[in-house]
mmCIF file of C-alpha atoms in Angstrom:
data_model
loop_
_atom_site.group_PDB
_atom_site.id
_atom_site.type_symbol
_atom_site.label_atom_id
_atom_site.label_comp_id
_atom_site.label_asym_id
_atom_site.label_seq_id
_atom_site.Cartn_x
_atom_site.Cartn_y
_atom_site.Cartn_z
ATOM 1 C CA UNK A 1 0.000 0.000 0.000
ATOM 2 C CA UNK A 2 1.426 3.492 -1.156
ATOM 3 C CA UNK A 3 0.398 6.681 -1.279
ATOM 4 C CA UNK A 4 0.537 7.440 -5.256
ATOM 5 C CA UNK A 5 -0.978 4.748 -7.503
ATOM 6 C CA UNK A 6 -1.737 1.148 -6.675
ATOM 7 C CA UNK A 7 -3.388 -1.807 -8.393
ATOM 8 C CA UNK A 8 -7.086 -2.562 -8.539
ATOM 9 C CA UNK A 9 -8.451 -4.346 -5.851
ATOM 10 C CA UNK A 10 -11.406 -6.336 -5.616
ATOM 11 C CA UNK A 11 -12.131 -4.683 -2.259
ATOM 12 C CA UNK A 12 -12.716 -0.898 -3.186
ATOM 13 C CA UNK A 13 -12.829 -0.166 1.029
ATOM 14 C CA UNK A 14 -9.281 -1.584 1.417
ATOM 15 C CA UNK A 15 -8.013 0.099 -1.961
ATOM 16 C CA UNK A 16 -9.884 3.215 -0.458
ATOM 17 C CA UNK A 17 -8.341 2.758 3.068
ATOM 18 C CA UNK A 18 -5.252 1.763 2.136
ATOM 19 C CA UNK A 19 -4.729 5.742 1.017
ATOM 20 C CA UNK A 20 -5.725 7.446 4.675
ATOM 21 C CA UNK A 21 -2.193 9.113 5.526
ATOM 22 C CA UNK A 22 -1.258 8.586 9.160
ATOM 23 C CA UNK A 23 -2.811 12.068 9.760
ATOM 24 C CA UNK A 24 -6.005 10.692 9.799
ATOM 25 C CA UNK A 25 -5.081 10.517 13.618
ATOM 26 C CA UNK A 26 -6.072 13.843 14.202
ATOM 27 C CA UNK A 27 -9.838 12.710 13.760
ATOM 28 C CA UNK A 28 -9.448 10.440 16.843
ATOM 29 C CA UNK A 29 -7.589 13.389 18.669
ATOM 30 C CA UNK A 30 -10.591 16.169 17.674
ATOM 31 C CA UNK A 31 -13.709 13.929 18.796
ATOM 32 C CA UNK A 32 -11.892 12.224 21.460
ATOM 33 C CA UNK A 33 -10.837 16.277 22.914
ATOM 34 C CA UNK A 34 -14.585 17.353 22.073
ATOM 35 C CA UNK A 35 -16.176 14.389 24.096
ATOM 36 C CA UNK A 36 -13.642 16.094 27.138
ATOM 37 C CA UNK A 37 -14.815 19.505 26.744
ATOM 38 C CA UNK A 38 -18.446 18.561 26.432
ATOM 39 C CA UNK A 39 -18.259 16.192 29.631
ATOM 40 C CA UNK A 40 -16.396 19.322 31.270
ATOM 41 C CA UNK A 41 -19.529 21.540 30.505
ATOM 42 C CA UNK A 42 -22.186 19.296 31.172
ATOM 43 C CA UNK A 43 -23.231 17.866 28.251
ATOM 44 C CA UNK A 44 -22.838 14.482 29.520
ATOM 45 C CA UNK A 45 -24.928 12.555 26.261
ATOM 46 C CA UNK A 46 -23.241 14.663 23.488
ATOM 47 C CA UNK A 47 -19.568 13.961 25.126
ATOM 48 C CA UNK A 48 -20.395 10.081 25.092
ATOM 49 C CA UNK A 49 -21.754 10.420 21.540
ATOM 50 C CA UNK A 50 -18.601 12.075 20.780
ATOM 51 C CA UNK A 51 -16.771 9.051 22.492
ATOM 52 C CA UNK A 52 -17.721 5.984 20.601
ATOM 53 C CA UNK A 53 -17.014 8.011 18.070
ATOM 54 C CA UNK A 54 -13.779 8.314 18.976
ATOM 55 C CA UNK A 55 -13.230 4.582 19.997
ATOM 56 C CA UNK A 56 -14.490 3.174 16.834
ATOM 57 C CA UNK A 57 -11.695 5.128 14.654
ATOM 58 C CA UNK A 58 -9.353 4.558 17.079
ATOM 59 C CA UNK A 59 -10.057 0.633 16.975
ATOM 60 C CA UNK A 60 -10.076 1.195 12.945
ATOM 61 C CA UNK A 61 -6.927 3.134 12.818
ATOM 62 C CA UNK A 62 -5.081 0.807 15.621
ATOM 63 C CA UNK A 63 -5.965 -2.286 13.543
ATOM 64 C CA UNK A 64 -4.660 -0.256 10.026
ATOM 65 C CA UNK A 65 -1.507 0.084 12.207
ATOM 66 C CA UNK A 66 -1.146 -3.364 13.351
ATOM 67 C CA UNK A 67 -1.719 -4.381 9.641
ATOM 68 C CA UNK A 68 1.084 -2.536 8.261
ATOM 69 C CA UNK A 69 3.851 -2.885 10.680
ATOM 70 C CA UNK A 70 2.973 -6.927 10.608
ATOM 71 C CA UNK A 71 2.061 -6.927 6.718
ATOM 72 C CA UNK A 72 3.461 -3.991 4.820
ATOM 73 C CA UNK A 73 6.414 -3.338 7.575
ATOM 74 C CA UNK A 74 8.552 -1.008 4.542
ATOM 75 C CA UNK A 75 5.507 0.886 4.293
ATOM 76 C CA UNK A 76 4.570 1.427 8.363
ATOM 77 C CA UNK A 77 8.295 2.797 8.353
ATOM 78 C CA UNK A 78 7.806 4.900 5.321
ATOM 79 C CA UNK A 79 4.745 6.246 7.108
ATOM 80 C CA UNK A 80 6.447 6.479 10.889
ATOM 81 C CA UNK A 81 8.839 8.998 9.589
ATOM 82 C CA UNK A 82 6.302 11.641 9.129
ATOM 83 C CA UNK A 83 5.322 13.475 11.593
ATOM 84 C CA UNK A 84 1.742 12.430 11.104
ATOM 85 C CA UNK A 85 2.672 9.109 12.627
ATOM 86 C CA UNK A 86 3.014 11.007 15.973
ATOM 87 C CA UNK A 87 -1.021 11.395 16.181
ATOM 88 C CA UNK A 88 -1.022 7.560 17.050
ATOM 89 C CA UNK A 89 0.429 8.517 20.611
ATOM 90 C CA UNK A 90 -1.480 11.630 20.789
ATOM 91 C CA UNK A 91 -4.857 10.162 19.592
ATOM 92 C CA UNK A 92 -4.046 7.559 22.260
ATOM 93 C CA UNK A 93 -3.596 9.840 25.242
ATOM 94 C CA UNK A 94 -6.653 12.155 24.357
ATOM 95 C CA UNK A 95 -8.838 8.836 24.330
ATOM 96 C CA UNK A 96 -7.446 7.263 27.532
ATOM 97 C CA UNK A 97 -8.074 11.445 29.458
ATOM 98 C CA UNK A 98 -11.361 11.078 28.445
ATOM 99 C CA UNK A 99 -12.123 7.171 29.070
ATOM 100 C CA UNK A 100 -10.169 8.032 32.637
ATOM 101 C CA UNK A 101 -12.523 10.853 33.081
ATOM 102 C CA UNK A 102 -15.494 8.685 32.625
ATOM 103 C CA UNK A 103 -14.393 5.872 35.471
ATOM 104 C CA UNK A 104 -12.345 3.155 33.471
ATOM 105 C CA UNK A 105 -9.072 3.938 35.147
ATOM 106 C CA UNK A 106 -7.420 0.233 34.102
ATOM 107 C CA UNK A 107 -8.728 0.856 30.672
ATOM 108 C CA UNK A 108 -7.229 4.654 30.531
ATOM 109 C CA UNK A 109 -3.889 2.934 31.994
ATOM 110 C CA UNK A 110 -3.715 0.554 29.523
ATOM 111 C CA UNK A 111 -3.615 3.008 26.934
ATOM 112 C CA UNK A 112 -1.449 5.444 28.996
ATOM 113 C CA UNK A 113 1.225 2.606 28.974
ATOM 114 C CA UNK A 114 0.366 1.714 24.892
ATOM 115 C CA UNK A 115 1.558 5.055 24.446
ATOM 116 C CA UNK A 116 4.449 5.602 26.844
ATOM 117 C CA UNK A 117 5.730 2.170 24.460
ATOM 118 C CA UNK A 118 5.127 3.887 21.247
ATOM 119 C CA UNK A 119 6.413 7.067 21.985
ATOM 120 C CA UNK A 120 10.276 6.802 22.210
ATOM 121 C CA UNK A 121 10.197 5.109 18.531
ATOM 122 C CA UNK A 122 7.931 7.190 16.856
ATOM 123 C CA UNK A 123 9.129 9.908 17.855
ATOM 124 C CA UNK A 124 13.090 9.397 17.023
ATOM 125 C CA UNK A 125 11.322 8.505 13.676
ATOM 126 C CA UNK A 126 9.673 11.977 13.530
ATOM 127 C CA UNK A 127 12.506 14.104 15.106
ATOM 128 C CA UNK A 128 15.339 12.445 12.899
ATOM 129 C CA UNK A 129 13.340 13.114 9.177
ATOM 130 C CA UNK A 130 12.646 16.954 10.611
ATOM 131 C CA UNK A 131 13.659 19.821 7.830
ATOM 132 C CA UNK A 132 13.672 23.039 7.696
ATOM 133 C CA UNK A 133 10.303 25.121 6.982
ATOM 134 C CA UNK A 134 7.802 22.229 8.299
ATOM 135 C CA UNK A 135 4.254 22.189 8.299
ATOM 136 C CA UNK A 136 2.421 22.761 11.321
ATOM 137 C CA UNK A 137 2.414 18.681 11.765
ATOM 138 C CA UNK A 138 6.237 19.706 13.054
ATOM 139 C CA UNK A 139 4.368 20.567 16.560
ATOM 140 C CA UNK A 140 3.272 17.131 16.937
ATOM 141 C CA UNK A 141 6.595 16.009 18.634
ATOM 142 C CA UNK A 142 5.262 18.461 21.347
ATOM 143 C CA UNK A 143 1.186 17.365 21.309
ATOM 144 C CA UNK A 144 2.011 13.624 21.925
ATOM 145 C CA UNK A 145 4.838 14.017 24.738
ATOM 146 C CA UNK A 146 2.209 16.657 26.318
ATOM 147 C CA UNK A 147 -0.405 14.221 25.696
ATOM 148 C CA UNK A 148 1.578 11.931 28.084
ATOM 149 C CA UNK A 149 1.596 14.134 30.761
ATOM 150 C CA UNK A 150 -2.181 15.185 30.150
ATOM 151 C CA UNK A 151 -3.427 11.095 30.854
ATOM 152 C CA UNK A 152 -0.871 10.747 33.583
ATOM 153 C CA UNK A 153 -1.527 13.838 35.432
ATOM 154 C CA UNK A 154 -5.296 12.674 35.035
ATOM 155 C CA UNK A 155 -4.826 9.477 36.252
ATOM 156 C CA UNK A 156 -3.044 10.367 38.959
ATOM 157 C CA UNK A 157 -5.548 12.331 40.566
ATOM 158 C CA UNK A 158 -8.354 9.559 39.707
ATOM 159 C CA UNK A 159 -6.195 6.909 41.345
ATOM 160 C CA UNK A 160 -4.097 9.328 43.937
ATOM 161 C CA UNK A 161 -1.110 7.795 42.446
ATOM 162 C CA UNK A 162 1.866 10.542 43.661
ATOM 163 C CA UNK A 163 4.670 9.124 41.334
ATOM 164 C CA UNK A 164 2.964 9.195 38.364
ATOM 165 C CA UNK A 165 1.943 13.020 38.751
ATOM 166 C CA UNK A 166 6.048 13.115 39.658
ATOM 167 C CA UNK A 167 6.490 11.072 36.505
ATOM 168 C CA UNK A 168 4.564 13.557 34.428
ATOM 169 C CA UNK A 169 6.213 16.471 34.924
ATOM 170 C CA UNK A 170 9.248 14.616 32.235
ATOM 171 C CA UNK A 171 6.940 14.772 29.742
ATOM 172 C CA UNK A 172 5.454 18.120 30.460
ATOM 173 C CA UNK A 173 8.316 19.970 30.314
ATOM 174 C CA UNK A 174 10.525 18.363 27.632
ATOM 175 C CA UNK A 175 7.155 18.827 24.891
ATOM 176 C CA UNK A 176 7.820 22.897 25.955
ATOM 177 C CA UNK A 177 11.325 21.725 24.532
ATOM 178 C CA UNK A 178 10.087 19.925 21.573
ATOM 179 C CA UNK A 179 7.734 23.154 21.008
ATOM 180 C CA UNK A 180 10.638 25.450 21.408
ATOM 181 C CA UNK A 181 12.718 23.343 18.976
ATOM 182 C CA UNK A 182 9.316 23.204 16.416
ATOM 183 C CA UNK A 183 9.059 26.890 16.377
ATOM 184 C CA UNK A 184 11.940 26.935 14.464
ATOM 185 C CA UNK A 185 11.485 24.731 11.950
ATOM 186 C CA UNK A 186 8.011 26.023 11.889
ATOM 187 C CA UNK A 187 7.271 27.421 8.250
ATOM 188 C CA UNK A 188 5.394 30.723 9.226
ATOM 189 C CA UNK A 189 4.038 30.696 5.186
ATOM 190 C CA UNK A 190 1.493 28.316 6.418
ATOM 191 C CA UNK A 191 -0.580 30.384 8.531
ATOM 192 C CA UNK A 192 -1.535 31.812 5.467
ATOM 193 C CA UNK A 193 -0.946 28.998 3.281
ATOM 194 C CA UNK A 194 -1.628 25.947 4.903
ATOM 195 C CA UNK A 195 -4.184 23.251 4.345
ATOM 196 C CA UNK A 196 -5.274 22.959 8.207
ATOM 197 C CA UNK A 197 -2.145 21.305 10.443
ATOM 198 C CA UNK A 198 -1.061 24.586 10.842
ATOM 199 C CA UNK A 199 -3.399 25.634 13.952
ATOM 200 C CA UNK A 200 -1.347 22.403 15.857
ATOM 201 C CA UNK A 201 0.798 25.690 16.342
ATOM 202 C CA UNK A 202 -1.490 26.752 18.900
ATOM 203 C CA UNK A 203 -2.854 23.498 19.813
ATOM 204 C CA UNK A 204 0.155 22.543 21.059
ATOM 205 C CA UNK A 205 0.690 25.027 23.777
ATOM 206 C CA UNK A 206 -3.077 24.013 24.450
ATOM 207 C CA UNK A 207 -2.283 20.378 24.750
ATOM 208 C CA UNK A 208 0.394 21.860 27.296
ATOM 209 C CA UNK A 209 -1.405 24.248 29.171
ATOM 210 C CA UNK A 210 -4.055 22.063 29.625
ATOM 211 C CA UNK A 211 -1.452 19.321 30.988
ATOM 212 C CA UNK A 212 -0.096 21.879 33.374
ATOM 213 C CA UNK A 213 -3.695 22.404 34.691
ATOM 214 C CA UNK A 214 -4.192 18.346 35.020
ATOM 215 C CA UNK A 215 -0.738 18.609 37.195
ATOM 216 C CA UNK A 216 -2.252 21.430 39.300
ATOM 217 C CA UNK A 217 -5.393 19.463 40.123
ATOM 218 C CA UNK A 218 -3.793 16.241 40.539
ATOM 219 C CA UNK A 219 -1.749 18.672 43.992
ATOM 220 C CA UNK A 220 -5.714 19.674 44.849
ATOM 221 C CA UNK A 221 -6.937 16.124 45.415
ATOM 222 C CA UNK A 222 -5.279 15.679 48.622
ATOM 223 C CA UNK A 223 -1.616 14.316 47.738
ATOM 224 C CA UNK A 224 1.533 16.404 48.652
ATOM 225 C CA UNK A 225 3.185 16.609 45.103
ATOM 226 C CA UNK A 226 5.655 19.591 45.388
ATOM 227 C CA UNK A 227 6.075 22.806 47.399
ATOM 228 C CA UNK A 228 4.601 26.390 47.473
ATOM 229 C CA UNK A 229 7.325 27.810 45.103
ATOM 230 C CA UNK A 230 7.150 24.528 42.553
ATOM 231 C CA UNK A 231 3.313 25.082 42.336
ATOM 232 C CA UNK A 232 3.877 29.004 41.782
ATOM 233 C CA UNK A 233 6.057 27.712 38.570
ATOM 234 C CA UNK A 234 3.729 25.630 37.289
ATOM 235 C CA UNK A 235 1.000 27.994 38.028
ATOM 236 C CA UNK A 236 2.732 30.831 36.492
ATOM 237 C CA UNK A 237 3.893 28.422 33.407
ATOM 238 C CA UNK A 238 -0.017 26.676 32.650
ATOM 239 C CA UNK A 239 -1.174 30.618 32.654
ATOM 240 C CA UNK A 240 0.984 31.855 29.841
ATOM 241 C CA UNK A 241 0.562 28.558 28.166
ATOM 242 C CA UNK A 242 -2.819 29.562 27.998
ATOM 243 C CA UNK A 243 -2.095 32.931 26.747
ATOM 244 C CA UNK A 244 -0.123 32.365 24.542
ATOM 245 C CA UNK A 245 -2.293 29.490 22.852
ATOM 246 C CA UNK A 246 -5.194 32.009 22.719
ATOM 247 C CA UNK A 247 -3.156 34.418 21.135
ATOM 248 C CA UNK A 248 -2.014 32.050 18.283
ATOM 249 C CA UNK A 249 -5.706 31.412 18.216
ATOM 250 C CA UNK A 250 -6.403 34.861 17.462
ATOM 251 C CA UNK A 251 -3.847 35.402 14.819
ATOM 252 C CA UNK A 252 -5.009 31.857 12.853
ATOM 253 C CA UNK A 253 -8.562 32.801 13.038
ATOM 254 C CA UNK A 254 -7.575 36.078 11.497
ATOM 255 C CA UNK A 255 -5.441 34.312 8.629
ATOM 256 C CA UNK A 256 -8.406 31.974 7.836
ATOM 257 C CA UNK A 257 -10.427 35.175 7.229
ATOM 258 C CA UNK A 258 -7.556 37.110 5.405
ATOM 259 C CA UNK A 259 -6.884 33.759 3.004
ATOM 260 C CA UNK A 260 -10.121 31.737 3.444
ATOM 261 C CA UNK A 261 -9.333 28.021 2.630
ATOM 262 C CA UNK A 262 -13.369 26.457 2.212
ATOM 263 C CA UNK A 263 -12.217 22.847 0.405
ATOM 264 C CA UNK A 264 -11.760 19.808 2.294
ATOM 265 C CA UNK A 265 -8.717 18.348 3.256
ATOM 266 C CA UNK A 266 -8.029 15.314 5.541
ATOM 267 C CA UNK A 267 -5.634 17.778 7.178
ATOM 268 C CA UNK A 268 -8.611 20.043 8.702
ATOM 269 C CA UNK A 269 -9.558 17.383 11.687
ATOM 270 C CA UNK A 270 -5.609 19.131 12.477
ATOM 271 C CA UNK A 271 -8.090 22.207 12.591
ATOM 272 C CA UNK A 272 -10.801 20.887 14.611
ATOM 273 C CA UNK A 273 -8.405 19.669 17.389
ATOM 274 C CA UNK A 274 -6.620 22.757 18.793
ATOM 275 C CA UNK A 275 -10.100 24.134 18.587
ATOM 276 C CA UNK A 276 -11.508 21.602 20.538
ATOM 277 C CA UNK A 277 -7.994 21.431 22.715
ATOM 278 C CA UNK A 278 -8.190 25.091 23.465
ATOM 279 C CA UNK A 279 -11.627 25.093 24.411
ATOM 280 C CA UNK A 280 -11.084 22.111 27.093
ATOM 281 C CA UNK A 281 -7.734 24.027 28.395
ATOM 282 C CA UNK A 282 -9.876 27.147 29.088
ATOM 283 C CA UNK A 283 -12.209 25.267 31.161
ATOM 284 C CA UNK A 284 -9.528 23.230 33.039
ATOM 285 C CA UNK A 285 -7.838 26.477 33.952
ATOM 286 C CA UNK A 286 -10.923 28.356 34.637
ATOM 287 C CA UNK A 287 -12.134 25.327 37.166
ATOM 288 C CA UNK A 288 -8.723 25.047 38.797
ATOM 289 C CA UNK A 289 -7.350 28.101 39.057
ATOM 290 C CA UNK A 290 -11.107 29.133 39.963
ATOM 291 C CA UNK A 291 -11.258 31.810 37.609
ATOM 292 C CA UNK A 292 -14.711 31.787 36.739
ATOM 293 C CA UNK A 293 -14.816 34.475 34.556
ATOM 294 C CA UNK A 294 -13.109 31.851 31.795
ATOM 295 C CA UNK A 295 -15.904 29.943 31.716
ATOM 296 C CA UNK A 296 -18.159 31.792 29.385
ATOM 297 C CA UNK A 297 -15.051 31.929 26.752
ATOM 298 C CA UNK A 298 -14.493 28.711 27.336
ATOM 299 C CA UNK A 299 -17.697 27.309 25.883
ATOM 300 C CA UNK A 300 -18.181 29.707 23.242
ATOM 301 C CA UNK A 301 -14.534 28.038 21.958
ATOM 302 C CA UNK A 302 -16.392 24.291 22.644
ATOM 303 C CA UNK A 303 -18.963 24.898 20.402
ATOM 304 C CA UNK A 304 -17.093 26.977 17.418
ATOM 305 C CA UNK A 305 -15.264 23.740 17.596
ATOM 306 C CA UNK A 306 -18.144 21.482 17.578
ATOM 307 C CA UNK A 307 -19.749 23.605 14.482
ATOM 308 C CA UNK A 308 -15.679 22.938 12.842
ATOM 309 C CA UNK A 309 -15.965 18.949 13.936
ATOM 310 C CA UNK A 310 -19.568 19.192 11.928
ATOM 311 C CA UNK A 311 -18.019 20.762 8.522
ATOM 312 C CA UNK A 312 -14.924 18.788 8.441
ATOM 313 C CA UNK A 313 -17.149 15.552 9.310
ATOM 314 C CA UNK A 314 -19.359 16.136 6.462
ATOM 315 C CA UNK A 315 -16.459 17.274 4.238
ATOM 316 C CA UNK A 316 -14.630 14.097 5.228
ATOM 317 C CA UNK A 317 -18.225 12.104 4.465
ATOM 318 C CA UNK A 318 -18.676 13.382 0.561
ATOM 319 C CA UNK A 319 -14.948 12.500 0.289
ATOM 320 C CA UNK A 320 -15.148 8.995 1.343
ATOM 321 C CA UNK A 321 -18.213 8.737 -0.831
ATOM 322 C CA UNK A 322 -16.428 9.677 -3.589
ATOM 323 C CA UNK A 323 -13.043 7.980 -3.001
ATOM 324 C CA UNK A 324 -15.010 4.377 -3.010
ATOM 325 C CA UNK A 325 -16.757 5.300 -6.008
ATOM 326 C CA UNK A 326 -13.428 5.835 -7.504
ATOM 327 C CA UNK A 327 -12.143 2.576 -6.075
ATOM 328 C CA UNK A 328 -14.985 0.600 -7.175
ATOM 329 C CA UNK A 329 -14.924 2.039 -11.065
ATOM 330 C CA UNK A 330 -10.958 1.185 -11.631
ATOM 331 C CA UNK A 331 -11.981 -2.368 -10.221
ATOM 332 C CA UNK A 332 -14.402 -2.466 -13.027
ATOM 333 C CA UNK A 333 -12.729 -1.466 -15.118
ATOM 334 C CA UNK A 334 -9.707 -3.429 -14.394
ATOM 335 C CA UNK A 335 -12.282 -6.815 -14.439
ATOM 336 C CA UNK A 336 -13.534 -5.414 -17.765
ATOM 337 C CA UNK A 337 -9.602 -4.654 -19.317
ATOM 338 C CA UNK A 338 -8.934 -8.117 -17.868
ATOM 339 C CA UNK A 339 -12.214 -10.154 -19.439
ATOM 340 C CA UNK A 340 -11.709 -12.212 -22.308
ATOM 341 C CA UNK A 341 -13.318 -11.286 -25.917
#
């Protein structure tokens, strides 16, 4: 299975499927952040709606995954050196935050420890094919090691587990690193250019702000996790993490209006998750920090990013549509080239 031309199958939904990049991750990652902003407001049906959802890609893309590293193993390590391939971890993590949020804490560690093992690899995959002026897919070094930190620091205060709120703070602070080191290599063309990945520039300092908020409520359930001036740090940190994602928020939103990009492209759902991730950070600040005055913002982000989830679903729907269609005329007309006269 390749990206540019392949054969005719006789199964047009493996021919189509067989042409999903790895990006497709980001779908998991924007309903699986959406059902964790919904549950945070309330909307307790919607946000498990939003997580079968969520499960049944992930199952779908996991077993795609499985496939090709046991199968088609040139072409899973063609496709684990993009930086796409890092929204396995992240997709992972977002899943097992909200599946911890819901109760399933063996289920949530599970997935926490899925990750943790696919991490290192991927990621020295990801890291070691980086250029210079990279899409905004470069930030997902930083989204899936803060995605680590966001399930641990979650788990820990669902389980009052000490050392693995400790053991978050690695990942926290080395995906500021990896963000640091993205910026960079960041191709700034793309806010006005780009075909969607290029809000993950913001969404990763959401993904981060809202694990520094996880790490500050995991300290409020009871445990002694560090002292007054290590919680002013992270408290000061998980604020302008905040700021600055809204600010990148601001300037993307304005791009998209400047140089309005309407057509579909699997890379939107890269869209629809910082939307969704910045919405759920505001909340998680706003409840522990108890600044209640982010609340109102913070659902007016949820459902802008519930109305971009809708588009891109229904964008992502007509393309399928028309991708099997495809798929099932070249089989036909490969069975009709191959028939005999």
């Amino acid at each position: 299975m390749s990206s540019g031309t392949s054969p005719a199958s006789p199964y047009p939904l493996r021919a189509w499927w067989a042409q999903r990049p790895p990006a497709a991750g980001a779908a998991v990652m924007a309903t699986g952040i959406l059902s964790v902003a919904l549950h945070l407001t309330g909307h307790e049906g919607l946000s498990r709606i939003a997580l079968v959802l969520a499960c049944a890609a992930w199952l779908t893309l996991a077993a795609n995954f499985v496939y090709l590293l046991l199968v088609e193993r040139a072409q899973w390590v063609t496709r684990a050196g993009t930086p796409g391939a890092l929204t396995a971890v992240a997709a992972t993590t977002v899943l097992g935050t909200r599946i911890s949020l819901f109760g399933w804490s063996p289920v949530a560690a599970a997935l926490l420890a899925l990750a943790a093992l696919l991490w290192p690899g991927l990621l020295y995959l990801v890291v070691t094919h980086w250029g210079r002026r990279m899409p905004g897919a470069v930030f997902l070094g930083c989204v899936a090691t803060e995605g680590l930190a966001v399930l641990g620091a979650t788990l820990a205060a669902t389980t009052s587990t000490a050392w693995l709120a400790h053991a978050s703070l690695v990942p926290f602070w080395l995906g500021i690193v990896l963000y640091l080191i993205a910026l960079f290599r960041f191709d700034l063309r793309q806010v006005a250019r780009g075909s969607g990945d290029h809000w993950v520039a913001g969404g990763a300092l959401a993904i981060s702000a809202l694990a520094g908020a996880k790490l500050l409520a995991a300290a409020g359930t009871g445990m002694y996790l560090w002292n007054n001036d290590d919680y002013a740090v992270l408290h000061d940190v998980t604020v302008f993490l905040l700021a600055l994602d809204l600010a990148w928020y601001a300037v993307l939103l304005a791009a998209e209006i400047a140089w309005p990009r309407i057509r579909y492209d699997v890379r939107r759902w890269s869209t629809v998750f910082p939307l969704g991730m910045t919405a759920a950070a505001t909340l998680s600040v706003a409840a522990v920090l108890d600044v209640p005055w982010l609340d109102a913002p913070g659902q007016a982000l949820l459902w802008i990013a519930v109305a971009a989830w809708l588009a891109v679903a229904t964008g992502a729907v007509f393309q399928a549509r028309s991708g099997l269609r495809s798929a099932a005329g070249a089989d036909t007309g490969e069975i009709r080239s191959t028939a005999p006269r």
